[in-house]
mmCIF file of C-alpha atoms in Angstrom:
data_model
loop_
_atom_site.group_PDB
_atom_site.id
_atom_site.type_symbol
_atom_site.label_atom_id
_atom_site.label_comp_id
_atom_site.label_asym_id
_atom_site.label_seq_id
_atom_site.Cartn_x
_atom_site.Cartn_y
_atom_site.Cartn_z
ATOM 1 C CA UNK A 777 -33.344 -65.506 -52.018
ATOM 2 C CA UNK A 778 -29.703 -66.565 -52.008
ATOM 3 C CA UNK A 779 -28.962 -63.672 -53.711
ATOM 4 C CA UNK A 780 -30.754 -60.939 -51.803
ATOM 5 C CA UNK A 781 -28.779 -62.213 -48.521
ATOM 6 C CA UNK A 782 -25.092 -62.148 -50.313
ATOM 7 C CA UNK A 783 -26.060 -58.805 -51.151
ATOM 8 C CA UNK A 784 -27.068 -57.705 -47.719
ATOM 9 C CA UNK A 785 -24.130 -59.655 -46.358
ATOM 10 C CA UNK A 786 -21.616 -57.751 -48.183
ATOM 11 C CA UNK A 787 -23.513 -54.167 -47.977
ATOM 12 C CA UNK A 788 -23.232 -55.111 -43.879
ATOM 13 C CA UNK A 789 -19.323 -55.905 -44.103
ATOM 14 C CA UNK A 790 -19.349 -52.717 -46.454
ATOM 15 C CA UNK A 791 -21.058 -50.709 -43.586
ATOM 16 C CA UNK A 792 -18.429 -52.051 -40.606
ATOM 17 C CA UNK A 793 -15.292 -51.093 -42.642
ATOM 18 C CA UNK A 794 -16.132 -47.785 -43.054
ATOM 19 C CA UNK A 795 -17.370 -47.437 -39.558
ATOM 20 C CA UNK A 796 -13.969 -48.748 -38.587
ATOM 21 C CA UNK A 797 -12.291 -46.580 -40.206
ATOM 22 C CA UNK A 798 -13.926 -43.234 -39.163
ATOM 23 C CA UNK A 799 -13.592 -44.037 -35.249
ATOM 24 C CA UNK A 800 -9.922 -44.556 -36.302
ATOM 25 C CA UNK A 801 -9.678 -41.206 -37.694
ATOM 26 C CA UNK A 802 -11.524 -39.056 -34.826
ATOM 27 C CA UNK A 803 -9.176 -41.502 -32.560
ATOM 28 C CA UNK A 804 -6.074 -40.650 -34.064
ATOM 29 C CA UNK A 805 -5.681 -36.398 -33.599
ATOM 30 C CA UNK A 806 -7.365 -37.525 -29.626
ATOM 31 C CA UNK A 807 -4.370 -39.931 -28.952
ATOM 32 C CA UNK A 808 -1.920 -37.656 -30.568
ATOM 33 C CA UNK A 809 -2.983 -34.258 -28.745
ATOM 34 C CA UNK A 810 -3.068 -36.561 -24.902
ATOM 35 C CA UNK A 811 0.521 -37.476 -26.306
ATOM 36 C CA UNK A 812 1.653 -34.177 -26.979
ATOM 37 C CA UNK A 813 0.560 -33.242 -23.349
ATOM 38 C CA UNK A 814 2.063 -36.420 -22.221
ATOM 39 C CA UNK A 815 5.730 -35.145 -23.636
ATOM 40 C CA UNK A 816 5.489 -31.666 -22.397
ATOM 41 C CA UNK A 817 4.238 -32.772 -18.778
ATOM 42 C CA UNK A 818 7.028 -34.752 -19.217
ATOM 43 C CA UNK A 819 9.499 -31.998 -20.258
ATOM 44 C CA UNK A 820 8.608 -29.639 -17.384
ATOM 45 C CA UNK A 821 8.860 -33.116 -14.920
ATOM 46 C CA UNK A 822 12.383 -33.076 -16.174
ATOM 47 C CA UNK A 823 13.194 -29.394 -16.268
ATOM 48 C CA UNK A 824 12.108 -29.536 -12.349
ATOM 49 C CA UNK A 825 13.836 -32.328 -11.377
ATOM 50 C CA UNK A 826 17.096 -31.036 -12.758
ATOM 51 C CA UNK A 827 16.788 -27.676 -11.019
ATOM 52 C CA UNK A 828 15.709 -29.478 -8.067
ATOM 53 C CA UNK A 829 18.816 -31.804 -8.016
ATOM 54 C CA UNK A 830 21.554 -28.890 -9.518
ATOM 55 C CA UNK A 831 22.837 -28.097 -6.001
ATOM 56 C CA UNK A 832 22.756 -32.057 -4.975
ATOM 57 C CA UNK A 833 25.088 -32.726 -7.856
ATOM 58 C CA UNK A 834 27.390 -29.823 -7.284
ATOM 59 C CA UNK A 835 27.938 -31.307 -3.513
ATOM 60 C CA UNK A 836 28.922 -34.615 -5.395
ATOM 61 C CA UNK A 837 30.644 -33.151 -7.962
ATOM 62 C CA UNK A 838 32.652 -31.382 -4.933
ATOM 63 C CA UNK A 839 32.872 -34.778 -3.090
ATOM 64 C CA UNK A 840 33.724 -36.806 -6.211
ATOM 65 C CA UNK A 841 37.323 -33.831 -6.841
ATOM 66 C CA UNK A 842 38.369 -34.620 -3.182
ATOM 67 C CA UNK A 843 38.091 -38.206 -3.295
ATOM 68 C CA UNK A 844 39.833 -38.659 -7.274
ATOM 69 C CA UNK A 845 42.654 -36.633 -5.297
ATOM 70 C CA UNK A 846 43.094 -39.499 -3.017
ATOM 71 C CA UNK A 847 40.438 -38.926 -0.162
ATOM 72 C CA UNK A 848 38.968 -35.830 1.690
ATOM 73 C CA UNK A 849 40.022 -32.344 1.029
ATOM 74 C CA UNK A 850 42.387 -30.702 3.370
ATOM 75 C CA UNK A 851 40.955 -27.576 4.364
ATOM 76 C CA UNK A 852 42.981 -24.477 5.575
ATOM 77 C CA UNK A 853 41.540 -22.969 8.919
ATOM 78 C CA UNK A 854 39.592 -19.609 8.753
ATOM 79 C CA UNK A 855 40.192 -17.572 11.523
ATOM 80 C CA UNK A 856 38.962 -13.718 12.671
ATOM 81 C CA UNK A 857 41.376 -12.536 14.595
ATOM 82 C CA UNK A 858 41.278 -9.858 17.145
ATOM 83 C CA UNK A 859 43.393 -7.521 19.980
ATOM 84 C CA UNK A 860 42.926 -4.868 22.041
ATOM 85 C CA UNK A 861 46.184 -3.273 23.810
ATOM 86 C CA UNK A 862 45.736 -0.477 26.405
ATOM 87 C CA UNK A 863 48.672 2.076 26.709
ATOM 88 C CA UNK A 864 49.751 4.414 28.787
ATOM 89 C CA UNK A 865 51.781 7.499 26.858
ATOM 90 C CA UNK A 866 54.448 10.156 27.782
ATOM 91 C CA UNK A 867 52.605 12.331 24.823
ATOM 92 C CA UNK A 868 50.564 12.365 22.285
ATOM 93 C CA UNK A 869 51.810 14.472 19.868
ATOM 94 C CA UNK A 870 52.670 13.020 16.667
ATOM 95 C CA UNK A 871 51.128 9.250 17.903
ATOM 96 C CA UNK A 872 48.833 9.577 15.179
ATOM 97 C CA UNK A 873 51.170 9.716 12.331
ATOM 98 C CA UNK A 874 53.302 7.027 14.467
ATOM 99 C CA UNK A 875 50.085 4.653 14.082
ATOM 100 C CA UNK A 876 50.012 5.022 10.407
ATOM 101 C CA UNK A 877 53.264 4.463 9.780
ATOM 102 C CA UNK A 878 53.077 1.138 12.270
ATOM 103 C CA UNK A 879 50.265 0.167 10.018
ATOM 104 C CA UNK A 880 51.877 0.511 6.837
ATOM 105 C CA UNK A 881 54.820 -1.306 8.701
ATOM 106 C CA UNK A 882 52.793 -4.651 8.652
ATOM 107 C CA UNK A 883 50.734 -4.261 5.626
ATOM 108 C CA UNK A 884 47.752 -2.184 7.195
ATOM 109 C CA UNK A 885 46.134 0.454 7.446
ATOM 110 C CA UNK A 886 43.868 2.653 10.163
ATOM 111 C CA UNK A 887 39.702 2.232 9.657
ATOM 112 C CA UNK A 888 39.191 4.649 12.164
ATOM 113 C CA UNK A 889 40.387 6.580 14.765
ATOM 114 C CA UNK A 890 39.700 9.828 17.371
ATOM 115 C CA UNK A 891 41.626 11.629 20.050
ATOM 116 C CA UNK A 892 41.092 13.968 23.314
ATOM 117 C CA UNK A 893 42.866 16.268 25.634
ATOM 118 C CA UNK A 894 44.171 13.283 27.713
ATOM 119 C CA UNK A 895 43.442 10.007 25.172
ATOM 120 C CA UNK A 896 43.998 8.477 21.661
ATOM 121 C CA UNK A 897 41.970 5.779 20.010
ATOM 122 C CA UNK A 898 42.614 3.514 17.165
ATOM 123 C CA UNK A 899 41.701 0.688 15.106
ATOM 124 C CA UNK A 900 44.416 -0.856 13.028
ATOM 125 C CA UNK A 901 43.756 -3.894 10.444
ATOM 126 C CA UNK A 902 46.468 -5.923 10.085
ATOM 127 C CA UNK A 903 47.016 -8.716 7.731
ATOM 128 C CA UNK A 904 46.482 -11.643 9.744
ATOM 129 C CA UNK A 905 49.674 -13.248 8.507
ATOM 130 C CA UNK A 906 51.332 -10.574 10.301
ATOM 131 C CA UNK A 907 48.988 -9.832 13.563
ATOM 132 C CA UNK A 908 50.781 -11.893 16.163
ATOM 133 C CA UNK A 909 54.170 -9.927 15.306
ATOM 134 C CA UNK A 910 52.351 -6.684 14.945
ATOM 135 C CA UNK A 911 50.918 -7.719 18.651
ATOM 136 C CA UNK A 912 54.526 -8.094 20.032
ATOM 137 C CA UNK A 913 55.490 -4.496 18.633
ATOM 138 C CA UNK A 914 52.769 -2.246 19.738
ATOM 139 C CA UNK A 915 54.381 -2.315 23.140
ATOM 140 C CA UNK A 916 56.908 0.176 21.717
ATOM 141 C CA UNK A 917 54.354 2.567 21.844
ATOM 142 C CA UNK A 918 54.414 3.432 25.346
ATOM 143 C CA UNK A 919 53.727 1.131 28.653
ATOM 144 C CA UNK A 920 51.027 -1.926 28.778
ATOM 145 C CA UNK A 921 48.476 -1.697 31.140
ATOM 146 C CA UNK A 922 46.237 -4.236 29.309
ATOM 147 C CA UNK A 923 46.796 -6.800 26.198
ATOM 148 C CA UNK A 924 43.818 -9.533 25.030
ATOM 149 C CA UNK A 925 44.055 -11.200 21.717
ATOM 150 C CA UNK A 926 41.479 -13.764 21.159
ATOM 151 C CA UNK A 927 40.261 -15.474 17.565
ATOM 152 C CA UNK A 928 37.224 -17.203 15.991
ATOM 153 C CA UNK A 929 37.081 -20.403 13.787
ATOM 154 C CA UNK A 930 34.882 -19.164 11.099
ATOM 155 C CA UNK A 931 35.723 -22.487 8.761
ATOM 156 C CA UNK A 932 32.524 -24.420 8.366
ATOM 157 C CA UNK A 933 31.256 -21.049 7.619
ATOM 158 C CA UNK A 934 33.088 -19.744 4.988
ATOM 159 C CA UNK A 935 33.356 -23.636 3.251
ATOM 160 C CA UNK A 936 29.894 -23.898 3.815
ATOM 161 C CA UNK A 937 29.024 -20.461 2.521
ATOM 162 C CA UNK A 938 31.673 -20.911 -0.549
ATOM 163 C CA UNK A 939 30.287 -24.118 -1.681
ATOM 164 C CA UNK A 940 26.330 -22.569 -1.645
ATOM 165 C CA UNK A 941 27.668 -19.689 -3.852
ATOM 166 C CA UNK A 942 29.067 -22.218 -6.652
ATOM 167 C CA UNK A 943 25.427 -23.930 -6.160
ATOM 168 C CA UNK A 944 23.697 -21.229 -6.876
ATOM 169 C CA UNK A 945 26.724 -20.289 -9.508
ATOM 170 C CA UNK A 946 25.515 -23.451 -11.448
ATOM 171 C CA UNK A 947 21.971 -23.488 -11.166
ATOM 172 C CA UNK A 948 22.078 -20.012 -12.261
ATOM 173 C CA UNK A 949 23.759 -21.135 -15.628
ATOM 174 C CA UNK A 950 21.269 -24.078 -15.441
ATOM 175 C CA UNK A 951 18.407 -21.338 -15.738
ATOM 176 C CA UNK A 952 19.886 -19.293 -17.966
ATOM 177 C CA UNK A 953 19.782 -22.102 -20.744
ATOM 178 C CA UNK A 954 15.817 -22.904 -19.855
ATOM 179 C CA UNK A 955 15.468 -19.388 -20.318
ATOM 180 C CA UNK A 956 16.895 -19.374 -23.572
ATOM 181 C CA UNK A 957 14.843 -22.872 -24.903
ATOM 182 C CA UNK A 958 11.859 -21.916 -23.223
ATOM 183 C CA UNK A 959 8.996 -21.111 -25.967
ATOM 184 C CA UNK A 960 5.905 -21.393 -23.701
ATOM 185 C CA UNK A 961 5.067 -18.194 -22.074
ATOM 186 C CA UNK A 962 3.955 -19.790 -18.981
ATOM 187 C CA UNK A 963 7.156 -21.548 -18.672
ATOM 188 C CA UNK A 964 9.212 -18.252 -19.802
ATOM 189 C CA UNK A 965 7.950 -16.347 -16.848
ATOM 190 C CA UNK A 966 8.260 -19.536 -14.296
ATOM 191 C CA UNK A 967 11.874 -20.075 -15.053
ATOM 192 C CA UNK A 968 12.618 -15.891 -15.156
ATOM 193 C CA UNK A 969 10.933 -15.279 -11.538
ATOM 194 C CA UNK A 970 13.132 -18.188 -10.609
ATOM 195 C CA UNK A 971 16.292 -16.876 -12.093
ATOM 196 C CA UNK A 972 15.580 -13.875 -10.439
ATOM 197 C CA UNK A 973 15.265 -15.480 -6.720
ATOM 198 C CA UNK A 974 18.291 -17.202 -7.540
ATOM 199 C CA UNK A 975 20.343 -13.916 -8.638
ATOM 200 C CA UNK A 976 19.537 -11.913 -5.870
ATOM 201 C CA UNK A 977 20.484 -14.638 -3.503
ATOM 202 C CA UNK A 978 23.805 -14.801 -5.141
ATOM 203 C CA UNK A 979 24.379 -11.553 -4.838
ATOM 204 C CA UNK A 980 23.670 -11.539 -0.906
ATOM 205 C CA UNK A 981 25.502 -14.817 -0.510
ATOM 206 C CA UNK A 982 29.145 -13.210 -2.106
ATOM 207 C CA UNK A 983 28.097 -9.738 -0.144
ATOM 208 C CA UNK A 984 28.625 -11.847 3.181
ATOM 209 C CA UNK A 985 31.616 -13.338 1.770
ATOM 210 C CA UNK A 986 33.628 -10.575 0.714
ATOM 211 C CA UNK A 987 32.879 -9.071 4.354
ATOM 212 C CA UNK A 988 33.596 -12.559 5.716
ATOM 213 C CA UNK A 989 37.027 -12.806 3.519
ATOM 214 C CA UNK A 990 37.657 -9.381 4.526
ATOM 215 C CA UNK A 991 37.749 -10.429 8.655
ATOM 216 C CA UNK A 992 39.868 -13.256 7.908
ATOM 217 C CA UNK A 993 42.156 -11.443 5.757
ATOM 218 C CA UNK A 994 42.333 -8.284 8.275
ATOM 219 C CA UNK A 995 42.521 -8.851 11.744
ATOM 220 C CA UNK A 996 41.694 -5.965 14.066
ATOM 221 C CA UNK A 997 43.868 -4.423 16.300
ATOM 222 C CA UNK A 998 41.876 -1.821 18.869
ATOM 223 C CA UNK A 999 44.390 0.433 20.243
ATOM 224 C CA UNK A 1000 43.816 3.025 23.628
ATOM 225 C CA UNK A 1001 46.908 5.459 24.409
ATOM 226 C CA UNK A 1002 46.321 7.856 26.966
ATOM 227 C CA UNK A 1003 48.477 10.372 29.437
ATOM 228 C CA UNK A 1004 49.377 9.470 32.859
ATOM 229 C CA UNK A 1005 46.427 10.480 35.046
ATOM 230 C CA UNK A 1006 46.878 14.221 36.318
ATOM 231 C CA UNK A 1007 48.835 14.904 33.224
ATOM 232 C CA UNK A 1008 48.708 16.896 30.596
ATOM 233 C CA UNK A 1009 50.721 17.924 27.297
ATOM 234 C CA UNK A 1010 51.916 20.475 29.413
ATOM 235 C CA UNK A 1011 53.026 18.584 32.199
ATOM 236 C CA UNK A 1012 51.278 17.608 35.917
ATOM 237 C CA UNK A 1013 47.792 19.361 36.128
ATOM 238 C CA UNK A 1014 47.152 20.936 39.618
ATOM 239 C CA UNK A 1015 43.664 20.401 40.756
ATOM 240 C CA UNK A 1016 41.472 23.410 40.695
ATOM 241 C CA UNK A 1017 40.265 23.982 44.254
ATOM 242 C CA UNK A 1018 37.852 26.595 43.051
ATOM 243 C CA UNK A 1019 36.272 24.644 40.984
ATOM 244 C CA UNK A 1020 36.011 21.528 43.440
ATOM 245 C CA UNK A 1021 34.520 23.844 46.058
ATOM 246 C CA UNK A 1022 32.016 25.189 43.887
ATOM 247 C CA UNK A 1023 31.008 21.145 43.129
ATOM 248 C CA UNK A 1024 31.246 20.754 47.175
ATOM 249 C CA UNK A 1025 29.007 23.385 47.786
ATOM 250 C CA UNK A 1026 26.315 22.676 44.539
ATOM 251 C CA UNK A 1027 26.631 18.708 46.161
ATOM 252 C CA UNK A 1028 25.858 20.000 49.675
ATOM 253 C CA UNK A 1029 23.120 22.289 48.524
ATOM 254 C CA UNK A 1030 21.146 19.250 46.434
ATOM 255 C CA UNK A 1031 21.590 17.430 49.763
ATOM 256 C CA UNK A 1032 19.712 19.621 51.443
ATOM 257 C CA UNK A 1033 17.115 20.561 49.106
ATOM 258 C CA UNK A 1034 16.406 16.712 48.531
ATOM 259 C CA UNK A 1035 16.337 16.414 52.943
ATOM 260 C CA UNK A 1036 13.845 19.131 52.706
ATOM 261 C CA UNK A 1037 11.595 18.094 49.836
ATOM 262 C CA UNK A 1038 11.469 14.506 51.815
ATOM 263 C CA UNK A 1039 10.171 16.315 54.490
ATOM 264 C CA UNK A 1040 7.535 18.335 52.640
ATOM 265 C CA UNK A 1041 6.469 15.228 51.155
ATOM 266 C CA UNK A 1042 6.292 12.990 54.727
ATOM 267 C CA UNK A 1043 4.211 16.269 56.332
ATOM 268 C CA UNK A 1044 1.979 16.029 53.446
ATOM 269 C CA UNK A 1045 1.059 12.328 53.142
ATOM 270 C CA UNK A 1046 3.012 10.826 56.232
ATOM 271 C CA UNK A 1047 0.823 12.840 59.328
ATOM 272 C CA UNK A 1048 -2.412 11.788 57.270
ATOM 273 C CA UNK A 1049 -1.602 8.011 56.903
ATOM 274 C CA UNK A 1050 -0.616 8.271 60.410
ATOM 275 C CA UNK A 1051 -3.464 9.637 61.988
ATOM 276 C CA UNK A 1052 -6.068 7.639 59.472
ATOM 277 C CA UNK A 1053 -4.340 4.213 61.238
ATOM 278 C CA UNK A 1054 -4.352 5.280 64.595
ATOM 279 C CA UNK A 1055 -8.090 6.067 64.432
ATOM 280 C CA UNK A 1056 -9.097 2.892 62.810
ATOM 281 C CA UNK A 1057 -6.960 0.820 65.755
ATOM 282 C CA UNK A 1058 -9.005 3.408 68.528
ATOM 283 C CA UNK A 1059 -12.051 1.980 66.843
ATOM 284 C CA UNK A 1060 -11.389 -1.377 66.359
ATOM 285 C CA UNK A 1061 -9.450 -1.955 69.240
ATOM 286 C CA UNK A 1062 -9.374 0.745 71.357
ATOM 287 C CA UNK A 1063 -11.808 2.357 73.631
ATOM 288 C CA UNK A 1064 -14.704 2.059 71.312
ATOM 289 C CA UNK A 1065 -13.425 -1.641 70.187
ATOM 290 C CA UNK A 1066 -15.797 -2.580 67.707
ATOM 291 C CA UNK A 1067 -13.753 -5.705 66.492
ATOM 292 C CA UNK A 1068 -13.344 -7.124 69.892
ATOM 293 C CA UNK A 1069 -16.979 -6.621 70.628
ATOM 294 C CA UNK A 1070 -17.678 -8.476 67.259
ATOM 295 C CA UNK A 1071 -15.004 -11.157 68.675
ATOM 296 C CA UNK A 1072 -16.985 -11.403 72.039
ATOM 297 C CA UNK A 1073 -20.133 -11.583 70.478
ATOM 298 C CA UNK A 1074 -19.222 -14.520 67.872
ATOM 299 C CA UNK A 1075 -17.077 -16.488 70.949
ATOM 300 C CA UNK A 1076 -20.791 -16.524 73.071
ATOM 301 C CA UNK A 1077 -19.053 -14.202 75.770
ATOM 302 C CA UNK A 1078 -20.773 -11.365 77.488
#
């Protein structure tokens, strides 16, 4: 009897081990396939956070230069500056080829520019270095009736605007290397359609700069020259009395087609509304005087 329960004792023990042992094997590809998800959740946890924090760390990368240099960065002032001068010319032959060579004087050049029988316009970009004594010289071109300068502090902007372009600059490179370890497809196309967003607003970002640079680089000078009044090239300009007769009588001649067209239009509507009120106030309060009856007639008077 002894030896019928050692037997079933060990066969038992037998029966545990290899019990054991299977649970461990179904157990072990379970645990390692949650910890392969584990590491790549993981992975993509830490390839978000560091394109989330790219542009924090390029502000203190930015902060951390100024302050090794011995505290905060001394910033030169961006300004737009701008002028207008108003002019009053003998002539205007040749004032064209005078602006040019005024422009090329300073550094500059002419954007634009159109002229008339009587005027000249112009706008000059000067180097802004230069537009205060560029100012002071475009009286030579004839006499001042009217001078304004007046400037913008564009500084925050353009730091502001420069320091989001190397942002972008770095998280662009940051990309560019996921891109290039990236073997999942999902994670291929998320970090592409990212790159993409990122490129394009680079590329608008240093579009407003260069026009931004450009302004503070160039100021603008808007220049009006124009003949005395009654003058021509050709000297004083007689009025023409023909022709202002001819505008006195077309002037006189709307006058009195508008007097007569009022007319017209108080016979037509005027005499109606007229004679519509003064019936209604004969029979409300006239002879027939229905509303003072009705007033009577409420008040208990006979």
């Amino acid at each position: 009897m002894k030896r019928v329960l050692k037997i079933l004792f060990v066969f038992a023990v037998c029966l545990a081990l290899a019990s054991c042992k299977k649970a461990k094997g179904l157990a072990e590809p379970a645990m390692a396939l949650a910890d392969g998800m584990k590491v790549r959740a993981s992975k993509n946890m830490a390839m978000a956070e560091s394109m989330d924090m790219v542009e924090e760390a390029a502000f203190e990368a930015e902060y951390d230069s100024g302050a090794s240099n011995g505290g905060p960065v001394q910033v030169e002032r961006k300004l737009i500056k701008n002028g207008s001068l108003s002019l009053e010319v003998q002539s205007l032959l040749g004032l064209e080829e005078k602006a040019e060579s005024f422009a090329k004087k300073f550094g500059g050049y002419i954007s634009n520019s159109n002229s008339s029988e009587w005027d000249f316009n112009c706008e000059i970009k000067i180097p802004s270095r230069r537009f205060e004594e560029a100012m002071a010289e475009a009286g030579s071109f004839g006499k001042i009736l009217s001078r304004s300068e007046n400037s913008r502090d564009v500084t925050d902007e353009f730091y502001d605007l420069e320091s989001r372009i190397n942002t972008k600059k770095i998280l662009k490179v940051k990309l560019e290397g996921y891109l290039s370890s990236a073997k999942d497809i999902k994670d291929l196309l998320q970090i592409e359609r990212q790159l993409n967003q990122v490129i394009s607003e680079l590329e608008s970002m240093e579009g407003r700069m260069k026009r931004l640079s450009n302004q503070i680089d160039f100021s603008t000078l808007n220049m009006n020259a124009r003949l005395p009044a009654g003058k021509n090239e050709s000297g004083f300009v007689w009025p023409d009395l023909g022709d202002g007769f001819r505008q006195f009588v077309s002037n006189s001649a709307s006058f009195f087609a508008g007097f007569l067209l009022f007319l017209f239009y108080l016979a037509a509507y005027g005499i109606p509304i007229l004679a519509l009120a003064a019936f209604l106030f004969w029979l409300l309060f006239g002879r027939v005087g229905l509303l003072i009856k009705l007033f009577k007639k409420l008040s208990g008077r006979k």
